[in-house]
CSV table of C-alpha atoms and ligand atoms in Angstrom, one decimal:
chain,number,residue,atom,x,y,z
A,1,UNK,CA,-55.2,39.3,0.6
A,2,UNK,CA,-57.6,37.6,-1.4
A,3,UNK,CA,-57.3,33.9,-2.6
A,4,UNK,CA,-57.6,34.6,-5.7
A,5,UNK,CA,-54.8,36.7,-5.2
A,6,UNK,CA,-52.8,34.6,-4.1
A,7,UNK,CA,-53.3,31.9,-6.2
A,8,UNK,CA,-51.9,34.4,-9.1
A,9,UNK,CA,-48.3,34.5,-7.7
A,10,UNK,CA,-48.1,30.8,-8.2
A,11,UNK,CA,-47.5,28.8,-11.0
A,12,UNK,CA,-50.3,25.7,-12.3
A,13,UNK,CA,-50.8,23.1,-10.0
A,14,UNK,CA,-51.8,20.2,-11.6
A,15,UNK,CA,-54.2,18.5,-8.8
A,16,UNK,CA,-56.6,15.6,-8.0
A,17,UNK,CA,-58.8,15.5,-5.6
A,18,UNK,CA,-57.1,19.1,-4.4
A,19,UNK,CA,-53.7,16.7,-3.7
A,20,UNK,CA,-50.9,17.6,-6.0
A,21,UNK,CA,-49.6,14.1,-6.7
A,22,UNK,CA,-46.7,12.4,-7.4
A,23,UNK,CA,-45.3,13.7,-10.6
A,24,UNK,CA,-47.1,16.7,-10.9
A,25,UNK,CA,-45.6,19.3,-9.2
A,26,UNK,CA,-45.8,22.3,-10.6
A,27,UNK,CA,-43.7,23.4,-13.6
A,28,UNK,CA,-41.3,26.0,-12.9
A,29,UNK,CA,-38.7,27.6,-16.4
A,30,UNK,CA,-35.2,26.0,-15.6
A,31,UNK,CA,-32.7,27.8,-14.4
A,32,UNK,CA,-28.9,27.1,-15.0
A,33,UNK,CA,-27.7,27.8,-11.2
A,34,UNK,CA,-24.4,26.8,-12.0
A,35,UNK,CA,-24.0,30.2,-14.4
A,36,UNK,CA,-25.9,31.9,-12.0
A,37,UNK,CA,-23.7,31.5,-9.2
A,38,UNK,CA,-20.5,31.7,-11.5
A,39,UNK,CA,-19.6,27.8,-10.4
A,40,UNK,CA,-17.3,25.8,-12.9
A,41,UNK,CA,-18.6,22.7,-13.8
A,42,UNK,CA,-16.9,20.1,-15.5
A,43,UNK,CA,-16.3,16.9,-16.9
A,44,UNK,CA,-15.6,14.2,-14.2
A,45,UNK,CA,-12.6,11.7,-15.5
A,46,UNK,CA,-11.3,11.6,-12.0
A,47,UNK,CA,-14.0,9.6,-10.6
A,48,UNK,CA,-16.2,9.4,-7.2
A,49,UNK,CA,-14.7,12.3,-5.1
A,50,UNK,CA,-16.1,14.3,-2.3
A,51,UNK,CA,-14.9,17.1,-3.2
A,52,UNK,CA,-15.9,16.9,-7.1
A,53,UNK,CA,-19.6,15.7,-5.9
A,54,UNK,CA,-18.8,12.6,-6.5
A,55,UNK,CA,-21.8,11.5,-9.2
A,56,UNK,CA,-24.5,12.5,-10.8
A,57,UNK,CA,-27.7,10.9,-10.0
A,58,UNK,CA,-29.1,9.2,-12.9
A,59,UNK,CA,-33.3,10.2,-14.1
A,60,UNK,CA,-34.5,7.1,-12.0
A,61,UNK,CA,-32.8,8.8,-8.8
A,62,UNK,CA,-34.0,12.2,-10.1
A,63,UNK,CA,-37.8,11.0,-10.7
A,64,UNK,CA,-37.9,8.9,-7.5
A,65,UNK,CA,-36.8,11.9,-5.4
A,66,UNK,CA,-39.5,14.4,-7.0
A,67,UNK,CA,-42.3,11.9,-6.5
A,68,UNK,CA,-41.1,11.4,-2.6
A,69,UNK,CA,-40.8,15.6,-2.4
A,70,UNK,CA,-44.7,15.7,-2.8
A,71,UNK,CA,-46.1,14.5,0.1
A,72,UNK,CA,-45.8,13.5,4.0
A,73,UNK,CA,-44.6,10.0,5.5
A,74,UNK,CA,-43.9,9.3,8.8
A,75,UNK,CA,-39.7,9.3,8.5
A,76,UNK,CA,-39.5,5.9,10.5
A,77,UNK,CA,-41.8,4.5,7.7
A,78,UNK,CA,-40.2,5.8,4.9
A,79,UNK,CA,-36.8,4.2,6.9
A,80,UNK,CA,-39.1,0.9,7.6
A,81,UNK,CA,-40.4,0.7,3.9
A,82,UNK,CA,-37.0,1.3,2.2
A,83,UNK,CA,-34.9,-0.6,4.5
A,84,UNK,CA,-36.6,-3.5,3.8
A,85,UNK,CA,-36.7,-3.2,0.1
A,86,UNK,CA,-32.9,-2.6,-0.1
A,87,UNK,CA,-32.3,-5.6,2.4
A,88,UNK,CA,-33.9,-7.6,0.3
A,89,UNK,CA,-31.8,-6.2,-3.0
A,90,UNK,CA,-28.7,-7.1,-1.0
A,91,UNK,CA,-29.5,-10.1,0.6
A,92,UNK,CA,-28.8,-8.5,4.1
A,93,UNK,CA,-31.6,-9.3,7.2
A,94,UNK,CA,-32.1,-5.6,7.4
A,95,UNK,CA,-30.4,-2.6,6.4
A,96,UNK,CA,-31.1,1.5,6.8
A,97,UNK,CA,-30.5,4.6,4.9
A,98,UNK,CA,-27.6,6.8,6.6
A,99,UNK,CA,-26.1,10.1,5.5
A,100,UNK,CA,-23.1,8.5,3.5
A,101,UNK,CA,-20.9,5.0,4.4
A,102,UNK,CA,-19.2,7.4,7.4
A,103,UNK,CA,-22.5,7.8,9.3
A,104,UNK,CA,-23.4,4.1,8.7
A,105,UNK,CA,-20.0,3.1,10.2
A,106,UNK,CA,-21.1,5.6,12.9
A,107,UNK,CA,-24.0,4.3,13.6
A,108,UNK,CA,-23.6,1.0,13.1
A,109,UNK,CA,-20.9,1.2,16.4
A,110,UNK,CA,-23.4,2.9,18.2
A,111,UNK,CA,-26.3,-0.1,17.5
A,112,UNK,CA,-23.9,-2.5,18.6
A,113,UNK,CA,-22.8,-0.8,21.4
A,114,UNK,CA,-26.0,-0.3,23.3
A,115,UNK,CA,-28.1,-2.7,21.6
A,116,UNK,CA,-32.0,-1.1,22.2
A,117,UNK,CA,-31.4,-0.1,25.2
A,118,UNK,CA,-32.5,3.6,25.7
A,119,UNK,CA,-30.8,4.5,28.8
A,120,UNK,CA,-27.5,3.0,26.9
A,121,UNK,CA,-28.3,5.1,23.7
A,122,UNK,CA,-28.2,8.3,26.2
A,123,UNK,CA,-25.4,7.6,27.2
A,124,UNK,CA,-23.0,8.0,23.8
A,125,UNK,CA,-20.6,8.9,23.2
A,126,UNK,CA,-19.1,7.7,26.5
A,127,UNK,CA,-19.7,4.3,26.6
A,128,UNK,CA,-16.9,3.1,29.1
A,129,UNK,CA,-18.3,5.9,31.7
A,130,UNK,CA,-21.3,3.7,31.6
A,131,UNK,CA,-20.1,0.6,32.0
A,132,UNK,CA,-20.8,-0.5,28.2
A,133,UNK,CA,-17.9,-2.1,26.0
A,134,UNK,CA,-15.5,0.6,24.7
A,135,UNK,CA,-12.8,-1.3,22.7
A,136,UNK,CA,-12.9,-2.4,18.8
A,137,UNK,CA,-9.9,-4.2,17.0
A,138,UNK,CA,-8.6,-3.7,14.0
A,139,UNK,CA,-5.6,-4.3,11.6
A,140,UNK,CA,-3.2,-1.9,11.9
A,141,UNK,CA,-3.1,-1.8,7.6
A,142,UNK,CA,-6.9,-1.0,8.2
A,143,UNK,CA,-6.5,2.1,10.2
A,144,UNK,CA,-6.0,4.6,7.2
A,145,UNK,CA,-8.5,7.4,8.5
A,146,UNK,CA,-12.1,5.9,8.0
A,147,UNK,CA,-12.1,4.0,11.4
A,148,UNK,CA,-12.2,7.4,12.7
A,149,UNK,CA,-16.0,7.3,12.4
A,150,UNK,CA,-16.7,4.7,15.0
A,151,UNK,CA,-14.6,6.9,17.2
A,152,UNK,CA,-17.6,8.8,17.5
A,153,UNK,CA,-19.1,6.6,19.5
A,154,UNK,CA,-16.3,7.5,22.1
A,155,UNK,CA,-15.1,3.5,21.5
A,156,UNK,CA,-11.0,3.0,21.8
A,157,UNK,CA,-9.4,1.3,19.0
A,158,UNK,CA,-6.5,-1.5,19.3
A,159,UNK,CA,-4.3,-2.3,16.6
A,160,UNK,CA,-3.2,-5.9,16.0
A,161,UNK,CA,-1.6,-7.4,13.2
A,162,UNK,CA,-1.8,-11.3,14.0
A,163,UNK,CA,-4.7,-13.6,14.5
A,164,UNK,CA,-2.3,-14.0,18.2
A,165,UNK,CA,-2.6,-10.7,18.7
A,166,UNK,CA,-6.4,-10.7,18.2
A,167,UNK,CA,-7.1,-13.7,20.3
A,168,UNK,CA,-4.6,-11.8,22.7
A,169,UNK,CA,-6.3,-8.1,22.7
A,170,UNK,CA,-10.2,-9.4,23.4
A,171,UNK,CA,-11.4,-9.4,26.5
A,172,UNK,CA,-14.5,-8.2,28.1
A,173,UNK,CA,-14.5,-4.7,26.5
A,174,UNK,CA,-14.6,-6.0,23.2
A,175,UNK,CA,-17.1,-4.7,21.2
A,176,UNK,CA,-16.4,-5.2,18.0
A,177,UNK,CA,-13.8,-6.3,15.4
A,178,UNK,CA,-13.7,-4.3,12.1
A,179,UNK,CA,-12.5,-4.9,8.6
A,180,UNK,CA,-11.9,-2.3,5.9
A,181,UNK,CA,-12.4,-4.3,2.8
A,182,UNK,CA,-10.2,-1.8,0.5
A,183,UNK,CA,-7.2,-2.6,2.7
A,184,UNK,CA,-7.9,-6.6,2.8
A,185,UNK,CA,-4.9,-8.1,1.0
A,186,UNK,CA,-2.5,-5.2,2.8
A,187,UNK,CA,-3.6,-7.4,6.3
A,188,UNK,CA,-2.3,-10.8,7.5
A,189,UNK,CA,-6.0,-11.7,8.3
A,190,UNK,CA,-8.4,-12.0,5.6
A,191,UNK,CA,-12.1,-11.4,5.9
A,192,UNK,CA,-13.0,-14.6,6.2
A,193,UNK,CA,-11.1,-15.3,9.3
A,194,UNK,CA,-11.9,-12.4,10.7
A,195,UNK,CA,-15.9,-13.6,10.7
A,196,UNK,CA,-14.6,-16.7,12.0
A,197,UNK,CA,-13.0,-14.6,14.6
A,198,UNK,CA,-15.7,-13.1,16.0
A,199,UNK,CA,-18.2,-15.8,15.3
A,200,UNK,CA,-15.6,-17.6,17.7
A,201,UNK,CA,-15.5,-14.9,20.6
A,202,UNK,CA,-19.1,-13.8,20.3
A,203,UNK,CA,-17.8,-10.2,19.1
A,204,UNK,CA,-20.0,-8.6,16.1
A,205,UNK,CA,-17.9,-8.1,13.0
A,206,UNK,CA,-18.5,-4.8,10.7
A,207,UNK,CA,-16.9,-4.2,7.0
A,208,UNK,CA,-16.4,-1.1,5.4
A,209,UNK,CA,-17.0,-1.6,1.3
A,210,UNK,CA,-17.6,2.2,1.1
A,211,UNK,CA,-16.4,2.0,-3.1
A,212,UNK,CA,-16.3,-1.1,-3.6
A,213,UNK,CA,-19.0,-1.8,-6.3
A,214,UNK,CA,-18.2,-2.4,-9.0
A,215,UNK,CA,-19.0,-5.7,-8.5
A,216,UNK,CA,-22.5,-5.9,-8.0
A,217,UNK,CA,-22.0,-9.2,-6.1
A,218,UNK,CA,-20.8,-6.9,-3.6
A,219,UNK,CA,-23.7,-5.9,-2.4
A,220,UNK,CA,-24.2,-9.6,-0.8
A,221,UNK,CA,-21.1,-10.9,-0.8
A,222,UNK,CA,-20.3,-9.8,2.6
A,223,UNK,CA,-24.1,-10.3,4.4
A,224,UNK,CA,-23.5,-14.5,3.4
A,225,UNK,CA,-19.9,-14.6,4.5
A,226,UNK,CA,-21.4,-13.5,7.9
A,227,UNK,CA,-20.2,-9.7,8.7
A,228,UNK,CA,-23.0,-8.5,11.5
A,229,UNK,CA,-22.5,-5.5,9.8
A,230,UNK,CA,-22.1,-3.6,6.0
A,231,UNK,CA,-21.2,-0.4,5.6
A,232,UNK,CA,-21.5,1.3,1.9
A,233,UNK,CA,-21.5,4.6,0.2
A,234,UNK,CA,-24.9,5.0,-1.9
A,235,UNK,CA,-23.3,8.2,-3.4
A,236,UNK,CA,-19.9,6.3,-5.1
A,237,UNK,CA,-21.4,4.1,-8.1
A,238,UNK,CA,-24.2,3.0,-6.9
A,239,UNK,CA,-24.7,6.7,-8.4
A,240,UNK,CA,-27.5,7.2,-5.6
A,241,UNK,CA,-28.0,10.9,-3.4
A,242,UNK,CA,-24.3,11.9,-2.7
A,243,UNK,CA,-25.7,12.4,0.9
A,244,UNK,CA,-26.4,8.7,1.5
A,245,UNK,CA,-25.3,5.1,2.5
A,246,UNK,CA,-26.6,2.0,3.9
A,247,UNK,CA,-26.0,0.6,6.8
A,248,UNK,CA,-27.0,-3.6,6.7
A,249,UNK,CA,-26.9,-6.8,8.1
A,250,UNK,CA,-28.2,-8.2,11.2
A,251,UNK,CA,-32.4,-7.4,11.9
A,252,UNK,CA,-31.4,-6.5,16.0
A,253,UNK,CA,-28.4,-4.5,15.6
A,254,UNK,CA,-30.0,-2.5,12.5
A,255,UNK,CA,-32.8,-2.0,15.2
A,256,UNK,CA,-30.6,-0.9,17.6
A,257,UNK,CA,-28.0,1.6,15.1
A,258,UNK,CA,-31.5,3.7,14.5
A,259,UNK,CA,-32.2,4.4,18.2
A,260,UNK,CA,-29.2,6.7,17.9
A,261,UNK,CA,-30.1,8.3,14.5
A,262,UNK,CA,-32.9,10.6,13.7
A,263,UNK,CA,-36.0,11.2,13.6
A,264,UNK,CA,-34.2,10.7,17.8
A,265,UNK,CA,-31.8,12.3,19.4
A,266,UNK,CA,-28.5,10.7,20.0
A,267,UNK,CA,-25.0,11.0,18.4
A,268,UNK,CA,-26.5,10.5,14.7
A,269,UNK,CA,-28.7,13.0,15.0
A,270,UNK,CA,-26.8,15.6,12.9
A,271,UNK,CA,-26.5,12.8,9.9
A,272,UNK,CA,-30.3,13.3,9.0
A,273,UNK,CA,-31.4,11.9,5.9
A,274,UNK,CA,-35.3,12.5,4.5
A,275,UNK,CA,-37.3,10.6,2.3
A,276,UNK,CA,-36.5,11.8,-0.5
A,277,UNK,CA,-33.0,10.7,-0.1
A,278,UNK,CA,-34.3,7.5,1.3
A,279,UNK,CA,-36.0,6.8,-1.6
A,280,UNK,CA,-34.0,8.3,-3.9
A,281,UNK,CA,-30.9,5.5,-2.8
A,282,UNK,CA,-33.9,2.8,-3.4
A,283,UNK,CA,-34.3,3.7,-6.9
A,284,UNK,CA,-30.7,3.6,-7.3
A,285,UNK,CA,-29.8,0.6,-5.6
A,286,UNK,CA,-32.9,-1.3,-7.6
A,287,UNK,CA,-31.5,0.5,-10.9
A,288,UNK,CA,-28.2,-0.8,-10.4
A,289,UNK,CA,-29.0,-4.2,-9.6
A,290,UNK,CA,-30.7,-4.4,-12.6
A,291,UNK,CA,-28.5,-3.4,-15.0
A,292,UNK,CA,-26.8,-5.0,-17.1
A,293,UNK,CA,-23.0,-5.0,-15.8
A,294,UNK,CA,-21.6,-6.6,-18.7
A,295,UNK,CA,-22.6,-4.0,-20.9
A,296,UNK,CA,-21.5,-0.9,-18.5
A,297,UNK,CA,-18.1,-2.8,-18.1
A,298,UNK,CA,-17.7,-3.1,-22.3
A,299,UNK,CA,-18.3,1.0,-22.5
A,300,UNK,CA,-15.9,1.8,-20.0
A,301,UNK,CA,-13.4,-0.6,-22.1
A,302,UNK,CA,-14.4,1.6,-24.9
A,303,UNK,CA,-14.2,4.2,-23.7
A,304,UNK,CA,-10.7,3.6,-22.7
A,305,UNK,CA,-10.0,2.1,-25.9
A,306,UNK,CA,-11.3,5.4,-27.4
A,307,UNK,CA,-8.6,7.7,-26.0
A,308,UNK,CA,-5.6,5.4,-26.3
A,309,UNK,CA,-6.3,5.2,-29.9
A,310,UNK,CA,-6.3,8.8,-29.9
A,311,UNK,CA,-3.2,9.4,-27.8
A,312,UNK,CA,-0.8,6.5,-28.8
A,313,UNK,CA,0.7,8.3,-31.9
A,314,UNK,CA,2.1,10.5,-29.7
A,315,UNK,CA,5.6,10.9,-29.3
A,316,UNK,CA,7.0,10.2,-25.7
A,317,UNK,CA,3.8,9.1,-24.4
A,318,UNK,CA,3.1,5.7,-22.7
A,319,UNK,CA,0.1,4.6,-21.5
A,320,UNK,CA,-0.9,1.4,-18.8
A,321,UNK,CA,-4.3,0.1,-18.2
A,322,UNK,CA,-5.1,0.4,-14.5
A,323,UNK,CA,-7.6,-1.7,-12.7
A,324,UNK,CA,-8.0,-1.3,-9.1
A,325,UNK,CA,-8.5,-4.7,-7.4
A,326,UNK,CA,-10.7,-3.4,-4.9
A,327,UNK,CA,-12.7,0.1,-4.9
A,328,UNK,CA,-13.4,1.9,-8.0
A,329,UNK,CA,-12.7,-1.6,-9.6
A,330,UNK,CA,-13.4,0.0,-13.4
A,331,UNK,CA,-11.1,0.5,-16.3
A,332,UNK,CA,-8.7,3.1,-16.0
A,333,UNK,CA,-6.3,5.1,-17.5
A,334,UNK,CA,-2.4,6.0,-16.4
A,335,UNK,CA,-1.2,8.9,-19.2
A,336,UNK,CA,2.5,9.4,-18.8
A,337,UNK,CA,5.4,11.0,-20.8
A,338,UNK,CA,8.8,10.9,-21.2
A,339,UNK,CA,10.2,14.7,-20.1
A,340,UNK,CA,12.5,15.3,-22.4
A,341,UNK,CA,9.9,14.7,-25.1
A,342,UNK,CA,6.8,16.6,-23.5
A,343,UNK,CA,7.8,19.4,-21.5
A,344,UNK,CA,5.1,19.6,-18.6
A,345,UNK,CA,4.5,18.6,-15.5
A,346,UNK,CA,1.7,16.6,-13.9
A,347,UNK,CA,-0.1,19.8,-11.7
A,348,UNK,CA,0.5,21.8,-14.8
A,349,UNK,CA,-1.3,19.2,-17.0
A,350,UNK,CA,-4.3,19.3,-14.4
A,351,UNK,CA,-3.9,22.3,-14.2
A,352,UNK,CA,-4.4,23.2,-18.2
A,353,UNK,CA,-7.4,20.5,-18.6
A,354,UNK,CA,-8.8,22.2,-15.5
A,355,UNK,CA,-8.6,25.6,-17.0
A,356,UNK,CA,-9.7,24.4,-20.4
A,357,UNK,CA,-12.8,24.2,-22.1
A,358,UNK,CA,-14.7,22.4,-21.2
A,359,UNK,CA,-13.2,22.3,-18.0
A,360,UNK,CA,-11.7,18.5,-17.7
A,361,UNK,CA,-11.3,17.3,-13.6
A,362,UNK,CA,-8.7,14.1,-13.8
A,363,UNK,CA,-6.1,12.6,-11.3
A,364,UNK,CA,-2.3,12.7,-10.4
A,365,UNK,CA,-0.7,9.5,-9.1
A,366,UNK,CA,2.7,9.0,-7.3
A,367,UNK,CA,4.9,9.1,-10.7
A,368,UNK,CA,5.5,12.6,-11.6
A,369,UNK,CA,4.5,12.6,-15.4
A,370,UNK,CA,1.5,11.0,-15.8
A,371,UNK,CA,-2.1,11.7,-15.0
A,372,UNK,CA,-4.8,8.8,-14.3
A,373,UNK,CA,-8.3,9.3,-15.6
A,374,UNK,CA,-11.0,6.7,-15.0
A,375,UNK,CA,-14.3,6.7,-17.2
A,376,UNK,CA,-17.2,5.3,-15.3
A,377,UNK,CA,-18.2,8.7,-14.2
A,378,UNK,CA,-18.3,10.5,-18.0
A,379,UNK,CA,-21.6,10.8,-19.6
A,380,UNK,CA,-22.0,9.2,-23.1
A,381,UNK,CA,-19.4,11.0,-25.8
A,382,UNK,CA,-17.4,13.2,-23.2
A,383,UNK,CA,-14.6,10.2,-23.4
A,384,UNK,CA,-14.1,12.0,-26.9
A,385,UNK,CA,-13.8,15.1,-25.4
A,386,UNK,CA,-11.3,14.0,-23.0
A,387,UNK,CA,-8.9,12.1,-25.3
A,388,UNK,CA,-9.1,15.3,-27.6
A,389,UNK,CA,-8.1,17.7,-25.0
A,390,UNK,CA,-5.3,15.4,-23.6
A,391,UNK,CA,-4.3,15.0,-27.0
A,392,UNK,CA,-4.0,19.1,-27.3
A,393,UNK,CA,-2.2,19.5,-24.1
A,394,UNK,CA,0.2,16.5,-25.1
A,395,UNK,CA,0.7,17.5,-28.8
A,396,UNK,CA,1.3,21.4,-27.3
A,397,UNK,CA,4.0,20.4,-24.5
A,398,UNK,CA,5.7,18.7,-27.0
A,399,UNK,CA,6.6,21.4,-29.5
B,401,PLP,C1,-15.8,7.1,0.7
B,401,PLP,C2,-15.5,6.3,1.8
B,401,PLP,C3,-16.1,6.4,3.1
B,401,PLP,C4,-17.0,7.5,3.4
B,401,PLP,O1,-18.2,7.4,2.6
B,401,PLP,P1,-19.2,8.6,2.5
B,401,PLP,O2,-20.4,7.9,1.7
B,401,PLP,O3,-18.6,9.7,1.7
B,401,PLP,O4,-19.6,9.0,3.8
B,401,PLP,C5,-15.8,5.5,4.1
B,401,PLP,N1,-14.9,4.5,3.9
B,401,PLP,C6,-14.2,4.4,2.7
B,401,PLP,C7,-13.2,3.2,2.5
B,401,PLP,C8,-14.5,5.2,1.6
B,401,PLP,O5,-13.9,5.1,0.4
């Protein structure tokens, strides 16, 4: 086959210097793979969940990750490079890029387990077979299925509730002591004395704050109170590759969680993340330390303002502002009616928005008639389409 020939079977490409750069890729028609593939989409007023995908990366994420698709980098430069950008954004020593919060709590075990030692890296996920520390305490109110990660590591866990018990359960297999920041008031030990704790004992401390921004302070917050270790979703609302996370904090354990994560072999090797990701979490962790907060907070509020105003005429139908304290801490939404007055249930009211057009994704909560929706993750104007079609299913139950 001729070049020529085979240059016809491909669209344009722009170049320079015979190097199709950043930005340039070729142009290709768009194609709606969603209706291709028959997949319902729809509109997310449930908020950052798995198994709705979570978010949708904003054009910043978008552009960033086309430019990085265009061309090679080493990956431990790309990791270099962008760790050190996104340290500095969150006033950690170091951080990395990790495939979601669960691999940076994953990893993050395995860094402080074995430290940059190879031979130790080799030897996970049996640390206690080679003589390594095996044991991390937690707070039994903690323990409600993310610890599980670090488990990977083949560590043990022990459950305390008292600072006694803490100072009671360490001893030399102690590698760690770890604090899940969503549970923190549910615990008798706040995170503050749990730093203090292992600052005491010589035992790295690691915080999960998978969802907990909003507020952006986050980001820091735990770094200067003195947690060796940060764990965070990059796909929640930082709004960042679903795919991603970021593991921070201390310059030497950071050093020591990538020894087990790839471009090497170890236990992280199946959590791979490439640059585009990489650089696609930079752009979104620099767009949203940029932004103005404020301003996002007052459009939620209007948004929510929006759709009681459109709901509250309605007979039998109470609503209650909702504001998580910690994780997804943005205005929300409880719906709920009176039974005798609307005549449906909670699944069946999911169940109709789901089915509806367009199809509407939103949340049930422990009290039987009522659905929750939170707003952070609609796209400008859907809030009207959501009040509207809550307002049909209401208005319809009712007759
Ligand atoms: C979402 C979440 C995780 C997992 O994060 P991924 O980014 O999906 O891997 C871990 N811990 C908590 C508390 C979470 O909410």
């Amino acid at each position: 086959m001729k070049r020529r020939d085979i240059l016809k079977g491909v669209v344009a490409l722009p170049a320079i210097g015979g190097v199709n750069i950043a930005g340039t890729a070729p142009v290709v028609p768009p194609r709606d793979y969603f209706q291709e593939l028959g997949l319902r989409t729809f509109i997310n007023a449930a908020g950052n969940y798995t198994t709705m995908t979570a978010s949708l990366m904003p054009p910043e994420v978008m552009s960033a990750i086309q430019s990085a698709s265009q061309r090679y980098a080493m990956l431990d430069d790309v990791q270099d490079k962008v760790g050190q950008k996104i340290a500095e954004l969150c006033k950690a020593e170091a951080a990395m890029v990790t495939a979601g919060c669960w691999s940076a709590l994953v990893l993050g075990m395995a860094g402080v387990l074995t430290g940059t030692d190879g031979k130790k890296v080799a030897a996970l996920p049996f640390p206690e077979q080679a003589g390594m520390k095996s044991e991390v305490i937690l707070q039994k109110t903690h323990a409600n299925g993310y610890h599980l990660a670090l488990a990977n590591a083949g560590i043990r866990f022990v459950f305390v509730e008292t600072v006694e018990e803490v100072e009671k359960a360490i001893s030399n297999k102690t590698a760690m002591l770890w604090f899940l920041n969503r549970e923190g008031p549910a615990g008798k030990i706040g995170d503050k004395e749990w730093v203090q704790l292992g600052k005491k004992h010589g035992i790295p401390t690691m915080i999960d704050i998978a969802a907990d921004v909003p507020p952006v302070e986050n980001l820091w917050k735990f770094n200067e109170m003195g947690f060796d270790l940060v764990c965070i979703s990059g796909g929640k609302a930082l709004l960042g590759p679903q795919s991603t996370g970021i593991l921070m904090g201390k310059k030497d354990l950071i050093a020591a969680a990538r020894l087990s994560a790839p471009p090497r072999s170890g236990i992280g090797r199946g959590q791979k993340v490439n640059k585009e990701e990489m650089i696609g979490l930079y752009a979104a962790v620099e767009r949203y330390v940029k932004r103005d907060h404020a301003k996002d907070w007052k459009t939620w509020e209007n948004s929510i303002a929006h759709i009681k105003r459109t709901l509250a005429p309605l007979k039998g139908v109470q609503m209650e502002d909702i504001l998580p304290p910690i994780a997804n801490h943005t205005p929300s939404l409880k719906i709920g009616w009176d039974p005798a007055v609307v005549k449906i249930t909670r699944e069946e009211m999911g169940e109709k928005l789901r089915n509806g057009s367009p199809s509407i994704e939103t949340i049930a909560w422990e009290d039987p008639n009522s659905i929750r929706i939170t707003v952070f993750m609609l796209q400008a104007g859907q809030e009207q389409i959501v009040a509207k079609r809550i307002r049909e299913e209401l208005v319809r139950a009712s007759s």
